[in-house]
Structures are given as C-alpha cells and as structure tokens.
Coordinates of C-alpha atoms in Angstrom, one line a residue:
X1 CA 0.0 0.0 0.0
X2 CA 1.4 3.4 -1.0
X3 CA 1.4 6.3 1.5
X4 CA -0.1 8.4 -1.3
X5 CA -3.3 6.3 -1.5
X6 CA -6.3 8.4 -0.7
X7 CA -4.4 11.7 -0.8
X8 CA -3.2 11.8 -4.4
X9 CA -5.4 13.9 -6.7
X10 CA -7.5 11.8 -9.1
X11 CA -5.7 13.1 -12.2
X12 CA -2.2 12.4 -10.8
X13 CA -0.4 9.0 -11.3
X14 CA 1.9 6.9 -9.2
X15 CA 5.2 5.7 -10.6
X16 CA 8.8 5.2 -9.4
X17 CA 12.3 6.7 -10.2
X18 CA 13.1 4.2 -13.0
X19 CA 9.6 5.0 -14.4
X20 CA 10.5 8.7 -14.9
X21 CA 14.2 8.6 -15.7
X22 CA 17.1 6.5 -17.0
X23 CA 19.9 5.8 -14.5
X24 CA 23.0 5.1 -16.5
X25 CA 25.9 3.6 -14.5
X26 CA 29.3 4.7 -15.5
X27 CA 32.2 2.7 -17.0
X28 CA 35.3 1.3 -15.3
X29 CA 37.4 4.0 -16.8
X30 CA 40.7 2.3 -16.0
X31 CA 39.8 0.1 -19.0
X32 CA 39.4 3.2 -21.2
X33 CA 42.6 5.1 -21.0
X34 CA 43.5 7.7 -23.6
X35 CA 45.5 6.5 -26.6
X36 CA 49.0 7.9 -27.0
X37 CA 47.8 10.3 -29.7
X38 CA 44.8 11.8 -27.9
X39 CA 44.4 14.4 -25.1
X40 CA 41.7 12.5 -23.3
X41 CA 38.9 13.6 -21.0
X42 CA 39.0 14.0 -17.2
X43 CA 37.2 11.3 -15.3
X44 CA 34.2 12.2 -13.1
X45 CA 34.5 10.2 -9.9
X46 CA 32.9 10.7 -6.5
X47 CA 35.7 13.0 -5.5
X48 CA 35.1 15.3 -8.5
X49 CA 31.3 15.2 -7.9
X50 CA 31.8 16.3 -4.3
X51 CA 34.2 19.1 -5.1
X52 CA 32.3 20.2 -8.2
X53 CA 35.2 20.2 -10.6
X54 CA 38.0 18.1 -12.1
X55 CA 41.6 19.0 -11.4
X56 CA 45.2 18.0 -12.2
X57 CA 44.9 14.9 -10.0
X58 CA 41.8 13.6 -11.9
X59 CA 42.3 10.5 -14.0
X60 CA 41.9 10.7 -17.8
X61 CA 39.9 8.5 -20.1
X62 CA 39.6 8.2 -23.9
X63 CA 37.4 10.8 -25.6
X64 CA 36.3 8.0 -27.9
X65 CA 34.0 6.3 -25.3
X66 CA 30.3 6.1 -26.1
X67 CA 28.6 9.5 -26.2
X68 CA 26.2 8.4 -23.4
X69 CA 29.1 8.3 -21.0
X70 CA 30.4 11.8 -21.7
X71 CA 29.1 14.2 -19.1
X72 CA 28.3 17.9 -19.9
X73 CA 27.4 20.9 -17.9
X74 CA 23.9 20.6 -16.4
X75 CA 23.7 16.8 -16.4
X76 CA 22.2 15.3 -13.2
X77 CA 24.7 12.9 -11.5
X78 CA 23.8 10.5 -8.7
X79 CA 26.5 8.9 -6.7
X80 CA 25.0 5.6 -5.5
X81 CA 28.0 4.1 -3.7
X82 CA 30.2 5.4 -0.9
X83 CA 29.2 9.1 -0.5
X84 CA 25.6 9.2 -1.7
X85 CA 24.7 12.5 -3.3
X86 CA 22.8 13.9 -6.3
X87 CA 23.8 17.1 -8.0
X88 CA 24.0 19.1 -11.2
X89 CA 27.4 18.7 -12.8
X90 CA 29.0 22.0 -13.9
X91 CA 32.6 21.1 -14.1
X92 CA 32.9 20.8 -17.9
X93 CA 33.0 17.8 -20.2
X94 CA 34.3 14.5 -18.6
X95 CA 33.8 10.8 -18.7
X96 CA 31.4 9.1 -16.3
X97 CA 33.1 6.6 -14.0
X98 CA 31.4 3.6 -12.4
X99 CA 29.5 4.1 -9.1
X100 CA 27.9 7.1 -10.6
X101 CA 24.6 7.3 -12.4
X102 CA 23.9 9.8 -15.2
X103 CA 20.2 10.6 -14.7
X104 CA 18.2 11.6 -17.8
X105 CA 14.8 11.3 -19.4
X106 CA 13.2 11.6 -22.8
X107 CA 9.8 12.2 -21.3
X108 CA 10.3 14.4 -18.2
X109 CA 12.2 17.6 -17.5
X110 CA 15.4 17.8 -15.5
X111 CA 13.8 19.7 -12.6
X112 CA 11.4 16.8 -12.2
X113 CA 13.7 13.8 -12.0
X114 CA 16.3 15.8 -10.1
X115 CA 13.8 16.8 -7.4
X116 CA 12.4 13.3 -7.0
X117 CA 15.9 11.7 -6.8
X118 CA 16.9 14.3 -4.2
X119 CA 13.6 13.7 -2.3
X120 CA 14.6 10.0 -1.8
X121 CA 18.2 10.7 -1.0
X122 CA 17.9 10.6 2.8
X123 CA 16.2 7.3 2.7
X124 CA 18.9 5.9 0.3
X125 CA 21.6 7.1 2.7
X126 CA 20.0 5.2 5.6
X127 CA 19.6 2.1 3.4
X128 CA 23.3 2.3 2.4
X129 CA 24.4 2.8 6.1
X130 CA 22.4 -0.3 7.2
X131 CA 24.1 -2.6 4.7
X132 CA 27.5 -1.0 4.8
X133 CA 30.5 -3.3 5.3
X134 CA 33.3 -1.6 3.5
X135 CA 31.4 0.9 1.3
X136 CA 27.7 1.6 1.6
X137 CA 25.6 1.5 -1.6
X138 CA 22.1 1.1 -2.9
X139 CA 20.9 -1.4 -5.5
X140 CA 18.9 -0.6 -8.6
X141 CA 15.8 -2.2 -7.0
X142 CA 15.8 0.6 -4.5
X143 CA 15.2 3.0 -7.4
X144 CA 12.3 0.8 -8.6
X145 CA 10.7 0.9 -5.1
X146 CA 11.1 4.7 -4.7
X147 CA 7.7 6.0 -5.4
X148 CA 7.1 9.1 -7.5
X149 CA 3.9 11.2 -8.0
X150 CA 3.4 12.3 -11.6
X151 CA 1.2 15.4 -11.7
X152 CA -1.5 16.2 -14.2
X153 CA -0.2 18.0 -17.3
X154 CA -1.6 21.3 -16.0
X155 CA 0.0 20.9 -12.5
X156 CA 3.2 19.6 -14.0
X157 CA 3.5 22.8 -16.1
X158 CA 2.7 25.1 -13.2
X159 CA 5.2 23.4 -10.9
X160 CA 7.9 23.4 -13.6
X161 CA 7.3 27.1 -14.3
X162 CA 8.4 27.7 -10.7
X163 CA 11.2 25.2 -10.3
X164 CA 12.9 25.1 -13.7
X165 CA 14.1 28.8 -13.7
X166 CA 15.6 28.2 -10.2
X167 CA 17.6 25.1 -11.2
X168 CA 18.6 26.7 -14.5
X169 CA 20.0 29.7 -12.6
X170 CA 21.9 27.5 -10.2
X171 CA 23.5 25.7 -13.2
X172 CA 24.3 28.9 -15.0
X173 CA 25.8 30.6 -11.9
X174 CA 28.1 27.6 -11.3
X175 CA 29.3 27.5 -14.9
X176 CA 30.0 31.2 -14.9
X177 CA 31.8 30.9 -11.6
X178 CA 34.0 28.1 -13.0
X179 CA 34.9 30.2 -16.1
X180 CA 35.7 33.3 -14.0
X181 CA 38.0 31.1 -11.8
X182 CA 39.8 29.9 -14.9
X183 CA 40.1 33.4 -16.2
X184 CA 41.5 34.6 -12.9
X185 CA 44.0 31.7 -12.8
X186 CA 45.2 32.6 -16.3
X187 CA 45.5 36.4 -15.8
X188 CA 46.8 36.6 -12.2
X189 CA 50.3 35.1 -12.9
X190 CA 50.7 37.4 -15.9
X191 CA 49.7 40.4 -13.8
X192 CA 52.2 39.3 -11.0
X193 CA 55.0 38.8 -13.6
X194 CA 54.3 42.2 -15.3
X195 CA 53.6 40.4 -18.6
X196 CA 50.3 42.4 -18.7
X197 CA 49.3 45.5 -16.8
X198 CA 46.0 46.9 -15.6
X199 CA 47.0 50.2 -17.2
X200 CA 47.2 48.8 -20.7

C-alpha cells in the first residue's frame, strides 16, 4: 500500500524513479585510458562530484568512449556508492566513472527527475548505512521501489514554471563561476610577472 493512497489527486499518477528517468551507470574508466595520440577527458568520480570540478589529479579517459558516458554541464549525476549524493554537474566535459549514475529522461524535464531523486536521497543514505560493510551503496531495485507522483499536465507545467528557472539559474551561476576562476588563474600570474598591466 502506498502512503499516497487516498491523498493523491485523481488526475495524478503513481510511478517510481526508474519509471520517470534513466539511471545510466558509468564505466570502469581504467579500461578506457587515452590513446597515446589523444588528449583524453578528465574522469568524473565521486571525488570530483563532491568538489564540483576536475583538477590535475583527476584520472583521464579516452574521448572515444560512447557518447552516453560523456558528461556535460547541467547533467544530473547521482553517486550511488560510498558518499551518496545527487547534484548538477557544472565542471565541464568529462567521462562518467562507475559508481555514478547519469540521470536523464526523454519524457520528463530535468527539474522533475532531479527533485524526485533528491527527495529520496535521505532514505537511500539510511539504506546504504544499514548494509555498509566496507562501502555503503544502494541497489537498482531501491530505485524501482522509490515512489514518485506524476502530476497532471496542468499541474506539471505550473510546478515546472516555478522550479525550472531556479535550477537553470543554479547551473548557469556555477558554470559562470568556473569560467571566472579559470580566467583569474590565467591572468593573475601574468599580472604578477608584469607580462600584462591593468593600465594597458
């Protein structure tokens, strides 16, 4: 019996996380190293997801991996093993490592599947802690059992009109911040060395 029985509007539907989105598990990127003649992509692991960016210590993978596994700004990433978290990735293009899901949907908007995955996160964390031996994790059947309410088309649009601009702004602000940091890191050494001057 669902806790939503009797309280869900008649024109809403009951589903689950895997019913509204695809949860694509990443690759074992140690098997997909860059070839000697390619620059490669940084690998998105749990460490990078937590800090929000890749850095010089990030592993590299081939850029010739399947396109599904290449992550772009704004993608929703869900770490299902170790440190469980869900967030928007805004650290630039990279390759999706195992233990991370890329969450996407051909039917529903980003705000919808992000919000519902986030809604269930606390319960997932408790589930992972209960079964933790060396590293807590959740199984795919937990996603199938995580209930989701699908609003009527009218309510879906009204809710989306409020949430989508907020999430879009979060993503845009983070991307802009990353670009400004990169610009600062490029210009500051040149300013300090006198290569460029603020009076030019």
